[in-house]
């Protein structure tokens, strides 16, 4: 009997299934992108969602990204205003 072959095989299988599936998705998206509908379906299935749930999830992600971008733009404008104010106040060059 070899020392502990069962858990090692199980661990290798788990790592292979977890990482292998992600690698397949990555390499599949780099391929050519001919089957866009199938890619969405497989991504939804891998996350355990129906197609409608996956589409809703994607819309939610896009909306959240738009909100983050708007907040970033707002902060950027506020910083520019402060810089301008301090340049004027302390007569600093641009």
Short mmCIF file of N, CA, C and O in Angstrom, two decimals:
data_model
loop_
_atom_site.label_atom_id
_atom_site.label_comp_id
_atom_site.label_asym_id
_atom_site.label_seq_id
_atom_site.Cartn_x
_atom_site.Cartn_y
_atom_site.Cartn_z
N UNK A 1 0.82 -1.19 0.00
CA UNK A 1 0.00 0.00 0.00
C UNK A 1 0.86 1.25 0.00
O UNK A 1 1.79 1.36 0.78
N UNK A 2 0.56 2.18 -0.88
CA UNK A 2 1.33 3.42 -0.91
C UNK A 2 0.80 4.40 0.14
O UNK A 2 -0.37 4.35 0.51
N UNK A 3 1.64 5.30 0.62
CA UNK A 3 1.21 6.21 1.69
C UNK A 3 0.22 7.25 1.19
O UNK A 3 0.55 8.09 0.35
N UNK A 4 -0.97 7.22 1.65
CA UNK A 4 -2.05 8.18 1.46
C UNK A 4 -2.29 8.58 -0.01
O UNK A 4 -2.15 9.73 -0.38
N UNK A 5 -2.62 7.64 -0.89
CA UNK A 5 -2.88 8.04 -2.27
C UNK A 5 -4.25 8.69 -2.44
O UNK A 5 -4.45 9.50 -3.32
N UNK A 6 -5.21 8.33 -1.62
CA UNK A 6 -6.57 8.84 -1.77
C UNK A 6 -6.69 10.35 -1.65
O UNK A 6 -7.14 11.01 -2.56
N UNK A 7 -6.27 10.94 -0.53
CA UNK A 7 -6.41 12.39 -0.37
C UNK A 7 -5.58 13.17 -1.39
O UNK A 7 -6.00 14.23 -1.85
N UNK A 8 -4.42 12.66 -1.75
CA UNK A 8 -3.60 13.37 -2.73
C UNK A 8 -4.29 13.41 -4.09
O UNK A 8 -4.30 14.43 -4.76
N UNK A 9 -4.88 12.27 -4.47
CA UNK A 9 -5.60 12.22 -5.74
C UNK A 9 -6.82 13.14 -5.69
O UNK A 9 -7.13 13.83 -6.65
N UNK A 10 -7.50 13.13 -4.56
CA UNK A 10 -8.68 13.98 -4.40
C UNK A 10 -8.30 15.44 -4.50
O UNK A 10 -8.97 16.23 -5.17
N UNK A 11 -7.22 15.82 -3.84
CA UNK A 11 -6.78 17.21 -3.87
C UNK A 11 -6.36 17.61 -5.28
O UNK A 11 -6.71 18.69 -5.75
N UNK A 12 -5.64 16.74 -5.97
CA UNK A 12 -5.22 17.02 -7.34
C UNK A 12 -6.45 17.18 -8.24
O UNK A 12 -6.49 18.07 -9.09
N UNK A 13 -7.44 16.33 -8.03
CA UNK A 13 -8.66 16.42 -8.83
C UNK A 13 -9.37 17.74 -8.58
O UNK A 13 -9.81 18.41 -9.51
N UNK A 14 -9.46 18.13 -7.30
CA UNK A 14 -10.14 19.38 -6.97
C UNK A 14 -9.42 20.58 -7.58
O UNK A 14 -10.05 21.47 -8.15
N UNK A 15 -8.11 20.61 -7.48
CA UNK A 15 -7.33 21.71 -8.05
C UNK A 15 -7.49 21.73 -9.56
O UNK A 15 -7.69 22.79 -10.16
N UNK A 16 -7.44 20.57 -10.17
CA UNK A 16 -7.57 20.49 -11.63
C UNK A 16 -8.94 20.98 -12.09
O UNK A 16 -9.05 21.73 -13.06
N UNK A 17 -9.99 20.59 -11.38
CA UNK A 17 -11.33 21.02 -11.79
C UNK A 17 -11.53 22.51 -11.56
O UNK A 17 -12.14 23.19 -12.38
N UNK A 18 -11.01 23.03 -10.46
CA UNK A 18 -11.19 24.45 -10.18
C UNK A 18 -10.38 25.31 -11.14
O UNK A 18 -10.89 26.25 -11.73
N UNK A 19 -9.11 25.01 -11.30
CA UNK A 19 -8.23 25.81 -12.14
C UNK A 19 -8.44 25.49 -13.61
O UNK A 19 -8.42 26.37 -14.46
N UNK A 20 -8.67 24.22 -13.92
CA UNK A 20 -8.84 23.81 -15.31
C UNK A 20 -10.03 24.46 -15.97
O UNK A 20 -9.96 24.92 -17.11
N UNK A 21 -11.13 24.56 -15.25
CA UNK A 21 -12.32 25.20 -15.80
C UNK A 21 -12.09 26.68 -16.07
O UNK A 21 -12.51 27.21 -17.09
N UNK A 22 -11.38 27.34 -15.17
CA UNK A 22 -11.09 28.76 -15.36
C UNK A 22 -10.14 28.95 -16.53
O UNK A 22 -10.28 29.88 -17.31
N UNK A 23 -9.17 28.05 -16.69
CA UNK A 23 -8.25 28.15 -17.81
C UNK A 23 -8.98 27.91 -19.13
O UNK A 23 -8.69 28.58 -20.12
N UNK A 24 -9.92 26.97 -19.14
CA UNK A 24 -10.68 26.72 -20.36
C UNK A 24 -11.50 27.95 -20.73
O UNK A 24 -11.58 28.33 -21.89
N UNK A 25 -12.12 28.58 -19.73
CA UNK A 25 -12.89 29.80 -20.00
C UNK A 25 -11.99 30.90 -20.53
O UNK A 25 -12.34 31.62 -21.46
N UNK A 26 -10.80 31.04 -19.95
CA UNK A 26 -9.88 32.07 -20.38
C UNK A 26 -9.39 31.82 -21.79
O UNK A 26 -9.44 32.69 -22.64
N UNK A 27 -8.95 30.60 -22.06
CA UNK A 27 -8.45 30.30 -23.39
C UNK A 27 -9.58 30.30 -24.41
O UNK A 27 -9.38 30.68 -25.55
N UNK A 28 -10.77 29.95 -24.00
CA UNK A 28 -11.91 29.99 -24.91
C UNK A 28 -12.25 31.41 -25.29
O UNK A 28 -12.59 31.70 -26.43
N UNK A 29 -12.13 32.35 -24.36
CA UNK A 29 -12.44 33.74 -24.67
C UNK A 29 -11.35 34.35 -25.53
O UNK A 29 -11.59 35.29 -26.26
N UNK A 30 -10.13 33.82 -25.45
CA UNK A 30 -9.05 34.33 -26.28
C UNK A 30 -9.11 33.76 -27.69
O UNK A 30 -8.51 34.33 -28.59
N UNK A 31 -9.81 32.66 -27.87
CA UNK A 31 -9.85 31.95 -29.15
C UNK A 31 -10.24 32.84 -30.31
O UNK A 31 -9.44 33.40 -31.00
N UNK A 32 -11.48 32.99 -30.57
CA UNK A 32 -11.90 33.84 -31.66
C UNK A 32 -13.18 34.56 -31.31
O UNK A 32 -13.52 35.58 -31.86
N UNK A 33 -13.89 34.03 -30.36
CA UNK A 33 -15.13 34.64 -29.94
C UNK A 33 -16.26 34.42 -30.93
O UNK A 33 -17.15 35.25 -31.03
N UNK A 34 -16.22 33.32 -31.69
CA UNK A 34 -17.27 33.06 -32.67
C UNK A 34 -18.59 32.71 -32.00
O UNK A 34 -19.64 33.12 -32.47
N UNK A 35 -18.55 31.97 -30.91
CA UNK A 35 -19.77 31.50 -30.26
C UNK A 35 -20.04 32.32 -29.01
O UNK A 35 -19.81 31.88 -27.90
N UNK A 36 -20.53 33.53 -29.20
CA UNK A 36 -20.77 34.38 -28.05
C UNK A 36 -21.94 33.89 -27.21
O UNK A 36 -21.90 33.95 -25.99
N UNK A 37 -22.97 33.42 -27.82
CA UNK A 37 -24.13 32.93 -27.08
C UNK A 37 -23.79 31.73 -26.23
O UNK A 37 -24.21 31.62 -25.10
N UNK A 38 -22.99 30.82 -26.76
CA UNK A 38 -22.60 29.64 -25.99
C UNK A 38 -21.70 30.03 -24.83
O UNK A 38 -21.79 29.46 -23.76
N UNK A 39 -20.85 31.03 -25.03
CA UNK A 39 -19.97 31.47 -23.95
C UNK A 39 -20.75 32.02 -22.78
O UNK A 39 -20.45 31.75 -21.63
N UNK A 40 -21.81 32.81 -23.06
CA UNK A 40 -22.63 33.33 -21.99
C UNK A 40 -23.36 32.21 -21.27
O UNK A 40 -23.48 32.21 -20.07
N UNK A 41 -23.83 31.24 -22.03
CA UNK A 41 -24.58 30.14 -21.43
C UNK A 41 -23.67 29.32 -20.53
O UNK A 41 -24.03 29.00 -19.41
N UNK A 42 -22.47 29.01 -20.99
CA UNK A 42 -21.57 28.21 -20.18
C UNK A 42 -21.14 28.99 -18.95
O UNK A 42 -20.99 28.42 -17.88
N UNK A 43 -20.94 30.29 -19.08
CA UNK A 43 -20.55 31.11 -17.93
C UNK A 43 -21.68 31.13 -16.91
O UNK A 43 -21.44 31.06 -15.70
N UNK A 44 -22.91 31.24 -17.38
CA UNK A 44 -24.06 31.24 -16.47
C UNK A 44 -24.18 29.89 -15.79
O UNK A 44 -24.45 29.82 -14.59
N UNK A 45 -23.98 28.83 -16.53
CA UNK A 45 -24.09 27.50 -15.95
C UNK A 45 -22.98 27.25 -14.93
O UNK A 45 -23.22 26.64 -13.90
N UNK A 46 -21.77 27.73 -15.21
CA UNK A 46 -20.68 27.51 -14.27
C UNK A 46 -20.91 28.27 -12.97
O UNK A 46 -20.43 27.84 -11.92
N UNK A 47 -21.63 29.37 -13.02
CA UNK A 47 -21.92 30.12 -11.81
C UNK A 47 -23.21 29.68 -11.16
O UNK A 47 -23.62 30.24 -10.16
N UNK A 48 -23.87 28.70 -11.73
CA UNK A 48 -25.09 28.16 -11.14
C UNK A 48 -26.28 29.07 -11.30
O UNK A 48 -27.15 29.11 -10.43
N UNK A 49 -26.34 29.82 -12.38
CA UNK A 49 -27.45 30.74 -12.62
C UNK A 49 -28.14 30.37 -13.92
O UNK A 49 -27.54 29.78 -14.80
N UNK A 50 -29.39 30.78 -14.01
CA UNK A 50 -30.08 30.62 -15.29
C UNK A 50 -29.60 31.75 -16.20
O UNK A 50 -28.94 32.69 -15.78
N UNK A 51 -29.95 31.66 -17.46
CA UNK A 51 -29.51 32.67 -18.42
C UNK A 51 -30.05 34.05 -18.06
O UNK A 51 -29.34 35.05 -18.15
N UNK A 52 -31.31 34.11 -17.63
CA UNK A 52 -31.91 35.40 -17.27
C UNK A 52 -31.21 36.00 -16.05
O UNK A 52 -30.94 37.19 -16.01
N UNK A 53 -30.93 35.14 -15.06
CA UNK A 53 -30.23 35.62 -13.87
C UNK A 53 -28.85 36.14 -14.22
O UNK A 53 -28.41 37.16 -13.71
N UNK A 54 -28.17 35.44 -15.13
CA UNK A 54 -26.84 35.84 -15.54
C UNK A 54 -26.88 37.19 -16.26
O UNK A 54 -26.04 38.06 -16.01
N UNK A 55 -27.85 37.36 -17.14
CA UNK A 55 -27.98 38.63 -17.86
C UNK A 55 -28.27 39.77 -16.89
O UNK A 55 -27.72 40.86 -17.02
N UNK A 56 -29.14 39.53 -15.91
CA UNK A 56 -29.44 40.53 -14.89
C UNK A 56 -28.19 40.86 -14.09
O UNK A 56 -27.92 42.03 -13.79
N UNK A 57 -27.43 39.84 -13.76
CA UNK A 57 -26.18 40.03 -13.02
C UNK A 57 -25.21 40.88 -13.82
O UNK A 57 -24.58 41.80 -13.28
N UNK A 58 -25.09 40.61 -15.13
CA UNK A 58 -24.20 41.40 -15.97
C UNK A 58 -24.67 42.85 -16.06
O UNK A 58 -23.85 43.78 -16.01
N UNK A 59 -25.98 43.08 -16.17
CA UNK A 59 -26.50 44.45 -16.19
C UNK A 59 -26.17 45.17 -14.89
O UNK A 59 -25.80 46.34 -14.89
N UNK A 60 -26.31 44.45 -13.77
CA UNK A 60 -26.02 45.04 -12.47
C UNK A 60 -24.53 45.41 -12.38
O UNK A 60 -24.20 46.48 -11.87
N UNK A 61 -23.66 44.56 -12.89
CA UNK A 61 -22.24 44.87 -12.88
C UNK A 61 -21.93 46.12 -13.70
O UNK A 61 -21.14 46.97 -13.29
N UNK A 62 -22.58 46.24 -14.85
CA UNK A 62 -22.36 47.40 -15.71
C UNK A 62 -22.85 48.67 -15.00
O UNK A 62 -22.16 49.71 -15.02
N UNK A 63 -24.02 48.60 -14.36
CA UNK A 63 -24.53 49.76 -13.65
C UNK A 63 -23.61 50.16 -12.50
O UNK A 63 -23.35 51.35 -12.30
N UNK A 64 -23.10 49.19 -11.76
CA UNK A 64 -22.19 49.49 -10.66
C UNK A 64 -20.91 50.12 -11.17
O UNK A 64 -20.38 51.05 -10.57
N UNK A 65 -20.42 49.65 -12.31
CA UNK A 65 -19.21 50.22 -12.89
C UNK A 65 -19.47 51.66 -13.32
O UNK A 65 -18.63 52.54 -13.10
N UNK A 66 -20.64 51.92 -13.89
CA UNK A 66 -20.97 53.28 -14.29
C UNK A 66 -21.03 54.21 -13.07
O UNK A 66 -20.57 55.35 -13.13
N UNK A 67 -21.60 53.71 -11.97
CA UNK A 67 -21.67 54.51 -10.75
C UNK A 67 -20.27 54.81 -10.21
O UNK A 67 -19.98 55.93 -9.81
N UNK A 68 -19.40 53.79 -10.21
CA UNK A 68 -18.03 54.00 -9.75
C UNK A 68 -17.30 55.01 -10.62
O UNK A 68 -16.57 55.87 -10.12
N UNK A 69 -17.50 54.91 -11.94
CA UNK A 69 -16.87 55.85 -12.85
C UNK A 69 -17.37 57.27 -12.62
O UNK A 69 -16.59 58.23 -12.66
N UNK A 70 -18.67 57.41 -12.36
CA UNK A 70 -19.22 58.74 -12.09
C UNK A 70 -18.65 59.31 -10.80
O UNK A 70 -18.30 60.50 -10.74
N UNK A 71 -18.53 58.48 -9.78
CA UNK A 71 -17.95 58.93 -8.51
C UNK A 71 -16.49 59.32 -8.70
O UNK A 71 -16.03 60.33 -8.15
N UNK A 72 -15.77 58.55 -9.49
CA UNK A 72 -14.37 58.86 -9.76
C UNK A 72 -14.25 60.19 -10.47
O UNK A 72 -13.40 61.02 -10.13
N UNK A 73 -15.10 60.41 -11.46
CA UNK A 73 -15.08 61.67 -12.21
C UNK A 73 -15.39 62.84 -11.29
O UNK A 73 -14.75 63.90 -11.38
N UNK A 74 -16.36 62.65 -10.40
CA UNK A 74 -16.72 63.70 -9.44
C UNK A 74 -15.53 64.02 -8.54
O UNK A 74 -15.20 65.19 -8.33
N UNK A 75 -14.89 63.01 -7.99
CA UNK A 75 -13.73 63.23 -7.11
C UNK A 75 -12.59 63.91 -7.85
O UNK A 75 -11.90 64.77 -7.31
N UNK A 76 -12.39 63.50 -9.10
CA UNK A 76 -11.33 64.08 -9.92
C UNK A 76 -11.58 65.57 -10.13
O UNK A 76 -10.66 66.39 -10.02
N UNK A 77 -12.83 65.94 -10.39
CA UNK A 77 -13.19 67.34 -10.57
C UNK A 77 -13.00 68.12 -9.27
O UNK A 77 -12.51 69.27 -9.29
N UNK A 78 -13.38 67.52 -8.15
CA UNK A 78 -13.21 68.18 -6.86
C UNK A 78 -11.73 68.42 -6.56
O UNK A 78 -11.35 69.50 -6.08
N UNK A 79 -10.89 67.45 -6.86
CA UNK A 79 -9.45 67.62 -6.64
C UNK A 79 -8.89 68.73 -7.52
O UNK A 79 -8.05 69.53 -7.07
N UNK A 80 -9.34 68.77 -8.76
CA UNK A 80 -8.87 69.82 -9.67
C UNK A 80 -9.28 71.19 -9.15
O UNK A 80 -8.50 72.15 -9.21
N UNK A 81 -10.48 71.30 -8.62
CA UNK A 81 -10.95 72.57 -8.06
C UNK A 81 -10.09 72.98 -6.87
O UNK A 81 -9.70 74.15 -6.75
N UNK A 82 -9.81 72.03 -5.99
CA UNK A 82 -8.96 72.32 -4.83
C UNK A 82 -7.55 72.75 -5.26
O UNK A 82 -6.99 73.70 -4.71
N UNK A 83 -6.99 72.05 -6.23
CA UNK A 83 -5.65 72.43 -6.71
C UNK A 83 -5.66 73.85 -7.24
O UNK A 83 -4.77 74.65 -6.94
N UNK A 84 -6.67 74.14 -8.03
CA UNK A 84 -6.79 75.49 -8.59
C UNK A 84 -6.92 76.53 -7.49
O UNK A 84 -6.29 77.59 -7.53
N UNK A 85 -7.74 76.21 -6.50
CA UNK A 85 -7.94 77.14 -5.38
C UNK A 85 -6.63 77.40 -4.64
O UNK A 85 -6.29 78.56 -4.35
N UNK A 86 -5.87 76.35 -4.34
CA UNK A 86 -4.62 76.53 -3.61
C UNK A 86 -3.56 77.20 -4.46
O UNK A 86 -2.73 77.95 -3.95
N UNK A 87 -3.57 76.97 -5.76
CA UNK A 87 -2.63 77.67 -6.64
C UNK A 87 -2.90 79.17 -6.60
O UNK A 87 -1.98 79.98 -6.54
N UNK A 88 -4.20 79.52 -6.68
CA UNK A 88 -4.56 80.94 -6.64
C UNK A 88 -4.24 81.53 -5.27
O UNK A 88 -3.68 82.64 -5.17
N UNK A 89 -4.58 80.82 -4.21
CA UNK A 89 -4.40 81.34 -2.86
C UNK A 89 -2.92 81.58 -2.54
O UNK A 89 -2.57 82.62 -1.97
N UNK A 90 -2.07 80.62 -2.87
CA UNK A 90 -0.66 80.72 -2.53
C UNK A 90 0.20 81.16 -3.71
O UNK A 90 1.42 81.10 -3.63
N UNK A 91 -0.43 81.56 -4.80
CA UNK A 91 0.25 82.04 -6.01
C UNK A 91 1.31 81.06 -6.48
O UNK A 91 2.47 81.40 -6.70
N UNK A 92 0.91 79.80 -6.59
CA UNK A 92 1.81 78.74 -7.04
C UNK A 92 1.74 78.61 -8.56
O UNK A 92 0.67 78.79 -9.16
N UNK A 93 2.86 78.29 -9.19
CA UNK A 93 2.81 78.06 -10.65
C UNK A 93 2.11 76.74 -10.95
O UNK A 93 2.07 75.85 -10.13
N UNK A 94 1.62 76.65 -12.16
CA UNK A 94 0.90 75.46 -12.56
C UNK A 94 1.75 74.27 -12.76
O UNK A 94 2.79 74.00 -12.95
#
